Short mmCIF file of C-alpha atoms in Angstrom, two decimals:
data_model
loop_
_atom_site.label_atom_id
_atom_site.label_comp_id
_atom_site.label_asym_id
_atom_site.label_seq_id
_atom_site.Cartn_x
_atom_site.Cartn_y
_atom_site.Cartn_z
CA MET A 209 0.00 0.00 0.00
CA TRP A 210 2.80 2.40 0.92
CA ILE A 211 4.39 2.59 -2.53
CA PRO A 212 1.20 3.11 -4.61
CA LEU A 213 -0.17 5.59 -2.05
CA GLY A 214 3.10 7.51 -2.21
CA ALA A 215 2.92 7.58 -6.00
CA ALA A 216 -0.67 8.86 -5.90
CA ALA A 217 0.28 11.52 -3.33
CA ARG A 218 2.94 12.78 -5.76
CA GLY A 219 0.29 13.15 -8.47
CA TYR A 220 0.95 9.95 -10.38
CA ARG A 221 -1.92 7.83 -11.58
CA VAL A 222 -2.00 4.38 -10.00
CA VAL A 223 -3.64 1.72 -12.14
CA ALA A 224 -4.07 -2.03 -12.17
CA VAL A 225 -2.88 -3.70 -15.33
CA ALA A 226 -5.17 -6.52 -16.43
CA ASP A 227 -2.25 -8.59 -17.74
CA ALA A 228 -0.18 -8.24 -14.57
CA LEU A 229 0.41 -11.44 -12.66
CA ALA A 230 0.07 -11.55 -8.90
CA PHE A 231 0.22 -14.52 -6.60
CA ASP A 232 -1.49 -14.40 -3.24
CA ARG A 233 -2.10 -17.93 -2.14
CA PRO A 234 -4.39 -18.25 0.85
CA SER A 235 -3.12 -20.61 3.48
CA ASP A 236 -4.76 -23.96 4.05
CA ASP A 237 -3.85 -23.54 7.70
CA PRO A 238 -6.60 -21.61 9.55
CA LEU A 239 -4.11 -20.31 12.12
CA ARG A 240 -1.86 -18.86 9.41
CA GLU A 241 -4.85 -17.34 7.62
CA ARG A 242 -6.02 -15.77 10.88
CA ALA A 243 -2.53 -14.33 11.47
CA ARG A 244 -2.50 -12.93 7.91
CA LYS A 245 -5.85 -11.21 8.42
CA ARG A 246 -4.74 -9.75 11.76
CA ARG A 247 -1.49 -8.51 10.23
CA THR A 248 -3.34 -6.91 7.32
CA LEU A 249 -5.84 -5.16 9.60
CA ALA A 250 -3.08 -4.07 12.01
CA GLY A 251 -1.34 -2.65 8.95
CA ASN A 252 -4.35 -0.42 8.28
CA TYR A 253 -3.99 1.11 11.74
CA GLN A 254 -0.26 1.42 11.20
CA LEU A 255 -0.86 3.16 7.88
CA ILE A 256 -3.06 5.81 9.53
CA ALA A 257 -0.56 6.29 12.36
CA ARG A 258 2.39 6.73 10.00
CA TRP A 259 0.51 8.85 7.47
CA PRO A 260 -2.17 10.82 9.39
CA ALA A 261 -3.15 12.87 6.32
CA LEU A 262 -4.80 9.72 4.96
CA ALA A 263 -7.47 10.17 7.64
CA LEU A 264 -8.31 13.73 6.59
CA PRO A 265 -10.79 14.59 3.84
CA GLY A 266 -8.64 15.84 0.99
CA GLY A 267 -5.45 14.83 2.81
CA HIS A 268 -4.63 12.36 0.03
CA PRO A 269 -5.97 12.01 -3.51
CA LEU A 270 -7.35 8.57 -2.64
CA TRP A 271 -8.71 9.38 0.84
CA PHE A 272 -12.34 8.59 -0.03
CA ARG A 273 -11.43 5.23 -1.52
CA LEU A 274 -9.27 4.39 1.49
CA TRP A 275 -12.03 5.28 3.94
CA SER A 276 -14.80 3.54 2.04
CA HIS A 277 -12.81 0.36 1.30
CA LYS A 278 -10.31 0.01 4.14
CA PHE A 279 -10.74 2.23 7.15
CA LEU A 280 -14.51 2.08 7.73
CA ARG A 281 -14.30 -1.68 8.23
CA LEU A 282 -12.09 -0.96 11.25
CA ALA A 283 -15.01 0.87 12.88
CA VAL A 284 -17.51 -1.96 12.43
CA PRO A 285 -16.73 -3.76 15.74
CA ALA A 286 -17.27 -0.54 17.71
CA LEU A 287 -20.45 0.20 15.77
CA LEU A 288 -21.74 -3.32 16.46
CA ALA A 289 -21.06 -2.88 20.19
CA LEU A 290 -22.81 0.50 20.08
CA ALA A 291 -25.80 -1.04 18.28
CA LEU A 292 -25.98 -3.85 20.85
CA GLY A 293 -25.88 -1.35 23.71
CA ALA A 294 -28.53 0.82 22.07
CA ASN A 295 -30.75 -2.18 21.35
CA LEU A 296 -30.46 -3.34 24.97
CA ALA A 297 -31.22 0.14 26.29
CA LEU A 298 -34.20 0.52 23.97
CA TRP A 299 -35.66 -2.93 24.67
CA PRO A 300 -38.31 -1.46 27.03
CA GLN A 301 -39.61 0.68 24.15
CA GLY A 302 -40.73 -2.52 22.40
CA GLY A 303 -41.52 -2.88 18.72
CA LEU A 304 -38.71 -2.43 16.25
CA TYR A 305 -36.08 -2.12 19.00
CA ARG A 306 -36.87 -5.62 20.24
CA VAL A 307 -36.79 -6.99 16.70
CA ALA A 308 -33.38 -5.34 16.15
CA LEU A 309 -31.96 -6.80 19.37
CA LEU A 310 -33.33 -10.27 18.66
CA ALA A 311 -31.95 -10.17 15.10
CA GLN A 312 -28.52 -9.12 16.33
CA LEU A 313 -28.49 -11.81 19.01
CA ALA A 314 -29.69 -14.42 16.49
CA ALA A 315 -26.83 -13.50 14.16
CA TYR A 316 -24.33 -13.92 17.01
CA ALA A 317 -25.92 -17.25 17.95
CA LEU A 318 -25.60 -18.50 14.37
CA ALA A 319 -21.97 -17.36 14.35
CA LEU A 320 -21.24 -19.26 17.55
CA LEU A 321 -22.98 -22.33 16.16
CA GLY A 322 -20.84 -22.19 13.04
CA MET A 323 -17.62 -21.74 15.00
CA ALA A 324 -18.52 -24.56 17.40
CA SER A 325 -19.66 -27.08 14.79
CA ALA A 326 -17.87 -27.19 11.44
CA GLY A 327 -20.71 -29.18 9.89
CA THR A 328 -23.11 -26.26 10.28
CA MET A 329 -20.85 -24.05 8.17
CA ARG A 330 -22.39 -25.65 5.06
CA LEU A 331 -25.53 -23.60 5.77
CA ALA A 332 -25.18 -20.19 4.13
CA PRO A 333 -26.74 -18.12 6.98
CA VAL A 334 -24.50 -19.82 9.54
CA ARG A 335 -21.39 -19.40 7.39
CA LEU A 336 -22.20 -15.73 6.67
CA CYS A 337 -22.70 -14.89 10.35
CA ALA A 338 -19.61 -16.84 11.45
CA VAL A 339 -17.33 -15.23 8.87
CA PHE A 340 -18.72 -11.75 9.64
CA VAL A 341 -18.09 -12.17 13.37
CA GLN A 342 -14.64 -13.68 12.81
CA LEU A 343 -13.54 -10.86 10.50
CA ASN A 344 -14.68 -8.27 13.01
CA ALA A 345 -12.89 -10.14 15.79
CA TYR A 346 -9.73 -9.99 13.66
CA ALA A 347 -10.19 -6.22 13.32
CA VAL A 348 -10.22 -5.92 17.13
CA LEU A 349 -7.23 -8.26 17.45
CA GLY A 350 -5.43 -6.28 14.73
CA LEU A 351 -5.99 -3.10 16.73
CA LEU A 352 -4.62 -4.76 19.85
CA ASP A 353 -1.60 -6.01 17.90
CA PHE A 354 -0.99 -2.48 16.61
CA LEU A 355 -1.38 -0.86 20.04
CA ARG A 356 0.99 -3.41 21.58
CA GLY A 357 3.51 -2.88 18.79
CA ARG A 358 3.70 -6.59 18.14
CA ALA A 359 6.38 -6.65 15.46
CA SER A 360 5.43 -10.13 14.29
CA ALA A 361 1.95 -8.92 13.40
CA LEU A 362 2.85 -5.62 11.73
CA TRP A 363 4.20 -4.66 8.36
CA ARG A 364 7.55 -2.91 8.52
CA SER A 365 8.70 -0.25 6.08
CA ASP A 366 12.17 -1.84 6.08
CA SER A 367 10.61 -4.85 4.40
CA LEU A 368 9.63 -2.80 1.35
CA PRO A 369 11.47 -3.64 -1.88
CA GLY A 370 14.89 -2.03 -1.84
CA GLY A 371 14.18 -0.52 1.59
CA ALA A 372 11.93 2.05 -0.13
CA GLN A 373 10.58 4.81 2.08
CA THR A 374 7.87 7.35 1.38
#
């Protein structure tokens, strides 16, 4: 991300070439895949910390794309917790608030079912809920990795090709 974002910040156009070859093989090992997701999400926090202008409207030519495709997903766990708290607080009001709370709790129950019993993951609603909850858990774990400065989980600029810095 660092190199193309740096090029865009300097006014260059960054494009994807349809004929370019890229190899990103997902791991068959769930623990490695989980670590990769955590590292990637921790890298998003690291990117904002190292380049704060990315967080500001107009601070980078691609700021809207970054926020809409990368950074907003980091807020989802907090927004889910806020929604759960609001739904619990509004339960006495009845009606739609109760439906919202029950739907949220049902989604979490399906996620737990999927994580506890691999056989249930064949069912699309179970799989969808389980993956959604897992990805949001990785966002929280990625934040914790970033805040703790866990080098094994973070991208380092010294690992860029040729030691490139921006």
